[in-house]
Coordinates of C-alpha atoms in Angstrom, one line a residue:
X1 CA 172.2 162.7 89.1
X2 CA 176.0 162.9 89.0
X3 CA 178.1 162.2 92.3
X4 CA 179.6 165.6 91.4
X5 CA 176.2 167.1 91.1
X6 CA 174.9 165.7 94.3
X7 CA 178.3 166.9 96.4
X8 CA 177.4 170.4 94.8
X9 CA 173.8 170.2 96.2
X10 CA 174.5 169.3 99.4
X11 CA 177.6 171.7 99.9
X12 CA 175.0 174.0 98.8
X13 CA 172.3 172.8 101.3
X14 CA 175.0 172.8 104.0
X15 CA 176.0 176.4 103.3
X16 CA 172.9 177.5 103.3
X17 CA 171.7 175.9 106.7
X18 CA 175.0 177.4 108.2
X19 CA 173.9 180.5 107.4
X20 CA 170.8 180.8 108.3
X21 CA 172.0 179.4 111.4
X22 CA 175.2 181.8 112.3
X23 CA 172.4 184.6 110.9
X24 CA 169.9 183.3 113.0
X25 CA 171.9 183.2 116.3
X26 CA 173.1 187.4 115.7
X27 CA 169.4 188.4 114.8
X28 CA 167.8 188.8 118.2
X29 CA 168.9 189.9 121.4
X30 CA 168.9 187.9 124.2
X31 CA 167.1 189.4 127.0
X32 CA 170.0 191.4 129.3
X33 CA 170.8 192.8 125.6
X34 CA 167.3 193.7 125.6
X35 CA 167.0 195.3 129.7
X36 CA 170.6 197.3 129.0
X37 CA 169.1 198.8 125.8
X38 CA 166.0 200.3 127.6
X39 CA 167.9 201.2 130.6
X40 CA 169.9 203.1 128.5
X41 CA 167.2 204.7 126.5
X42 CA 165.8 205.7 129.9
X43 CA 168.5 207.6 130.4
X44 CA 168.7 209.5 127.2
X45 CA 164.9 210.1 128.2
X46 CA 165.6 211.9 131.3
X47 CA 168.9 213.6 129.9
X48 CA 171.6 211.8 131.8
X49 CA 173.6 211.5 128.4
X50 CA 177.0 210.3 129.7
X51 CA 175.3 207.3 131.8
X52 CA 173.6 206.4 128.2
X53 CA 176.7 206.9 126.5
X54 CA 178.3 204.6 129.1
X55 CA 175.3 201.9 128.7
X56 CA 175.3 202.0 125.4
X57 CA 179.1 201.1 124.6
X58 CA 178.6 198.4 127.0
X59 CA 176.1 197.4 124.9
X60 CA 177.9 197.9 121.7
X61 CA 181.1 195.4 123.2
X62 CA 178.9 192.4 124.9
X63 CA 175.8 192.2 122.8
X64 CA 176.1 190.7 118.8
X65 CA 173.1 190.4 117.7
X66 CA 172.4 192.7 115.0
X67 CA 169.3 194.5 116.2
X68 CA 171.2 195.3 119.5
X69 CA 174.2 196.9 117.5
X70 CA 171.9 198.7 115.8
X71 CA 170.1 200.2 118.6
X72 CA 172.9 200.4 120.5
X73 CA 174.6 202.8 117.6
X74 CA 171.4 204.6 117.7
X75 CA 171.4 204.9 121.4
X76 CA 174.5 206.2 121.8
X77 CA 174.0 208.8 119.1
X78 CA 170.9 210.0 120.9
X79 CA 173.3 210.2 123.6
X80 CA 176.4 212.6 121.5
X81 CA 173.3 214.6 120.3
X82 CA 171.8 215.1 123.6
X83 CA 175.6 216.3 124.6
X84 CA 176.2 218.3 121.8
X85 CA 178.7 216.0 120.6
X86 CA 177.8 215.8 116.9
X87 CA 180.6 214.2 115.3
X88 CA 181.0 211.9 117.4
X89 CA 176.7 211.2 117.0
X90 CA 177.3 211.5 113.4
X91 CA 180.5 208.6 113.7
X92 CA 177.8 206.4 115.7
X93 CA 174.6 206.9 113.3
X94 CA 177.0 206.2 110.7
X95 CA 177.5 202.8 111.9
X96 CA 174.4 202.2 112.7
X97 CA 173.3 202.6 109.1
X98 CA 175.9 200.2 107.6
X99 CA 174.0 197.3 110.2
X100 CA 171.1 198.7 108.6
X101 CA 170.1 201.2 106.0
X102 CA 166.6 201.0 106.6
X103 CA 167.2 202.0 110.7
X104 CA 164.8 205.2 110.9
X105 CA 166.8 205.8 114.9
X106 CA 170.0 206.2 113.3
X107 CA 169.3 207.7 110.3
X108 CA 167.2 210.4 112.5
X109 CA 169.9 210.5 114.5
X110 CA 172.3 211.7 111.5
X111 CA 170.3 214.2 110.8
X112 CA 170.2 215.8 114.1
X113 CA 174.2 215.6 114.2
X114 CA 174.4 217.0 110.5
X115 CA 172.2 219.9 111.8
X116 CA 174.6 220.3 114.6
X117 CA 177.2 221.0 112.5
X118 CA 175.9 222.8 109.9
X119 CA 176.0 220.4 107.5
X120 CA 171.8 222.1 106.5
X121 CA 172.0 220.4 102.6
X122 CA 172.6 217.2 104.5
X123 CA 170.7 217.6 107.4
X124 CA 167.3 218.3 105.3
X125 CA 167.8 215.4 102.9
X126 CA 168.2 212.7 105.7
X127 CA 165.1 214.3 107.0
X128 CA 163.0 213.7 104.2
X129 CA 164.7 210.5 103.7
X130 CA 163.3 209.7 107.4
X131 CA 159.7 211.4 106.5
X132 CA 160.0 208.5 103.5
X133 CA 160.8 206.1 105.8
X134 CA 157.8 206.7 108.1
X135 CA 155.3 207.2 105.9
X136 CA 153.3 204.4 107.3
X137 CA 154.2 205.1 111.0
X138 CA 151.3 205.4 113.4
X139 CA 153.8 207.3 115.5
X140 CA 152.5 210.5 114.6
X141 CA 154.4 212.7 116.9
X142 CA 157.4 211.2 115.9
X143 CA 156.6 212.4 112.2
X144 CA 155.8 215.9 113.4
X145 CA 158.6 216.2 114.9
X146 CA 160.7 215.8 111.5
X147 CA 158.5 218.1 110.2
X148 CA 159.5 220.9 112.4
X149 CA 163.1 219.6 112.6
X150 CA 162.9 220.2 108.5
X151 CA 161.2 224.1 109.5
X152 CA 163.8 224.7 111.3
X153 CA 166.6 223.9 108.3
X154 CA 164.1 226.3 106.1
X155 CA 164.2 229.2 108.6
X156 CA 168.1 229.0 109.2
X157 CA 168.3 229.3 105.0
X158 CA 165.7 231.9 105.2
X159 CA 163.1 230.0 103.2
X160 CA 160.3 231.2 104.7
X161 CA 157.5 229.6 103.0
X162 CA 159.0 226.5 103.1
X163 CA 159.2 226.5 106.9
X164 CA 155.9 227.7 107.2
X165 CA 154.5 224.8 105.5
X166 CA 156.8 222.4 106.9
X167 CA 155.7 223.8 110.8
X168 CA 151.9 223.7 109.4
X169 CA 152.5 220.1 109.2
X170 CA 154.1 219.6 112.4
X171 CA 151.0 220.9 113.7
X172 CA 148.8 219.8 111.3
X173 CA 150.5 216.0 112.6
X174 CA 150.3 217.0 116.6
X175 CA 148.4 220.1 117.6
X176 CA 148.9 219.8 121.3
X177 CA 153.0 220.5 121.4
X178 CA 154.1 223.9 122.5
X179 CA 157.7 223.7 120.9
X180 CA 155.9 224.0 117.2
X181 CA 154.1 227.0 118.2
X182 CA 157.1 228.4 119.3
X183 CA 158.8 227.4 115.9
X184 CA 155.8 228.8 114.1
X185 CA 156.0 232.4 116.1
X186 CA 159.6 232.3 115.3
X187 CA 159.2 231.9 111.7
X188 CA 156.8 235.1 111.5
X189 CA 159.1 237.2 113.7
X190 CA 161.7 236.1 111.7
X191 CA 160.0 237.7 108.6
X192 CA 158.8 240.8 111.2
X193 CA 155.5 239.4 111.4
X194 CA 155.2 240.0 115.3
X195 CA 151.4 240.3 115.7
X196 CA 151.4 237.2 113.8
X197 CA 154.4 235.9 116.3
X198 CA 152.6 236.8 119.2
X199 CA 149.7 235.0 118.1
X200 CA 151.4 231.5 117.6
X201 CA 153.2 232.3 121.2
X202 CA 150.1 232.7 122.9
X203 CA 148.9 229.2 121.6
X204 CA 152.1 227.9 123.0
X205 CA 151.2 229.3 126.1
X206 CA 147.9 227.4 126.2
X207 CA 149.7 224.1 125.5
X208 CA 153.1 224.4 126.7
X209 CA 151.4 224.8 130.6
X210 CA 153.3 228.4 131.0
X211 CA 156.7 227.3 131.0
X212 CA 159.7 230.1 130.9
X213 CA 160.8 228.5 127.7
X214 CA 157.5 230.0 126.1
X215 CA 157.1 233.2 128.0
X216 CA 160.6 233.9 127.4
X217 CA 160.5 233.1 123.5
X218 CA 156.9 235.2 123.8
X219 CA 158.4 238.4 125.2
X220 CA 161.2 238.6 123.2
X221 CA 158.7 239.2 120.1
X222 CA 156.8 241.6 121.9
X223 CA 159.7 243.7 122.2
X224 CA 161.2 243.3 118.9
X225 CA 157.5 244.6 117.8
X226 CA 157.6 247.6 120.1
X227 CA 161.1 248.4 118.9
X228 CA 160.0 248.1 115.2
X229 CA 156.7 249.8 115.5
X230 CA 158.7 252.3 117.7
X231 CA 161.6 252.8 115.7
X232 CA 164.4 252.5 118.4
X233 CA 166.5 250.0 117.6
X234 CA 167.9 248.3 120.8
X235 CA 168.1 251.6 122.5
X236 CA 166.3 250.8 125.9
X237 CA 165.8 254.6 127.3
X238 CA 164.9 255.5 123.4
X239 CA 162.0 253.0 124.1
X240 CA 161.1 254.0 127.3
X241 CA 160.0 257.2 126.1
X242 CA 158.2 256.4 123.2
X243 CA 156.1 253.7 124.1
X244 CA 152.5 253.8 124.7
X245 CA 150.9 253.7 127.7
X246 CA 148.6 250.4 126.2
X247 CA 151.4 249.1 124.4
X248 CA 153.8 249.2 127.9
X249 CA 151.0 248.2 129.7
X250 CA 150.6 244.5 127.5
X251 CA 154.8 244.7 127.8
X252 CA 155.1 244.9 131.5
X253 CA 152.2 242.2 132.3
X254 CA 154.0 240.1 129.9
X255 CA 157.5 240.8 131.5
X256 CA 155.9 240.1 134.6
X257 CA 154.1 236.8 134.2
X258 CA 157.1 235.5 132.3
X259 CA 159.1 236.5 135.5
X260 CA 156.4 234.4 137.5
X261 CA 157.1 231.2 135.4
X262 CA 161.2 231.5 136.0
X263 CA 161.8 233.7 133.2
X264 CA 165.4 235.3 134.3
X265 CA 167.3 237.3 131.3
X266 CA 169.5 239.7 131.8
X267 CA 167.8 242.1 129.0
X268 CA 164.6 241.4 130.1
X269 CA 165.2 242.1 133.8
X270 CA 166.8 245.3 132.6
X271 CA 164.4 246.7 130.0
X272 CA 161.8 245.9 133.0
X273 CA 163.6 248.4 135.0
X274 CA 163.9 250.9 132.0
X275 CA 160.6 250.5 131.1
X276 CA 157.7 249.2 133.6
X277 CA 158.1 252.0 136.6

């Protein structure tokens, strides 16, 4: 072998140890990287978005390793979504991705910011893109929950077979979560199904543990069935005297228990009065 040939071989053998050695050392975080990173995901967990957008930018300036950026960006997206901040999610998923393509948090994360804006075209193909990504995830209710995030594009486009299917699957994924009832019961009312609506309300009912999110979302479909069946439009006093005496009866128990469970809307409260004497 030449002297020039065996210069070339080791520059190259230098190189690549150098490499693999800069690479190595930005790889994996070092273990306060590590704490901040779940102390900030605890707060996105319990809501308290600007503490986790605080953590997370620390973590963004001190910590270089690449998974920690790439959490990080996909914590503090988590974060801008949670606050309703979607370009500024959508700015931090972003760069996320361009660490790593393959990052299913930030990529998620885009998504939910593209939804926020509008942006549905976009919002539904990073979706599936994420549904592609997990198809071997054990996580399941992590995957239904991108199928009822995709439902939910569907309904807003009025595509209502497509988010029927899509919220099947949801459920289909993970039977025991109240919010894709409530999806489902939307979909039919949307399409002014409301026996069928009613129906997917009540199940959320027996898994969502009565909350005021379900009663609420329940009555609200009851009386857009009353007002269809009775032909009323929004006209309270119009209802009032038309209902029937079973059909106000199922109303004001409804109204009532939803009341119970810290239901408080102003139209509710008033077609109550209207109504349920």
């Amino acid at each position: 072998m030449s002297t020039k040939k065996i210069y070339l071989f080791i520059c190259l053998v230098f190189c690549s140890l150098l490499f693999t050695n800069c690479r190595s050392g930005l790889v994996t975080m070092t273990n306060a990287c590590y704490n901040a990173i779940k102390e900030g995901s605890a707060y996105n967990d319990a809501g308290n978005y600007s503490d986790a957008v605080d953590k997370f930018n620390i973590v963004l300036k001190k910590c270089d390793a690449y998974d920690a950026k790439e959490k990080g960006y996909a914590g503090l997206a988590t974060a801008y979504n949670g606050m309703q901040q979607y370009s500024e999610a959508l700015n931090s998923a972003n760069a996320g991705l361009k660490i790593s393509s393959s990052s299913v948090d930030n990529m998620f994360q885009k998504a939910a910011a593209e939804l926020g804006l509008n942006m549905q075209a976009e919002a539904k193909a990073d979706f599936a893109k994420v549904i592609d990504m997990t198809t071997k995830n054990r996580n399941v209710k992590d995957r239904a929950t991108i199928y009822a995030k995709i439902a939910e594009l569907d309904l807003k486009q009025n595509m209502y077979s497509d988010a029927m299917n899509n919220v099947d699957a949801a459920i289909q994924t993970d039977n025991t979560n109240a919010d894709f009832y409530i999806l489902k019961g939307d979909v039919y009312a949307a399409q002014n199904m409301y026996s069928d609506a009613i129906t997917a309300y009540n199940q959320a009912v027996t898994y969502g543990g009565n909350s005021a999110k379900v009663w609420q979302a329940k009555v609200e479909a009851e009386v857009k069935m009353m007002q269809k069946k009775y032909n009323t439009g929004s006209n309270t006093s119009d209802l009032a005297a038309k209902i029937s005496a079973a059909d106000k009866q199922m109303l004001c128990t409804d109204i009532s228990q939803a009341k119970n469970y810290g239901v408080h809307v102003q139209n509710i409260d008033l077609l109550q009065l209207a109504i349920c004497k």
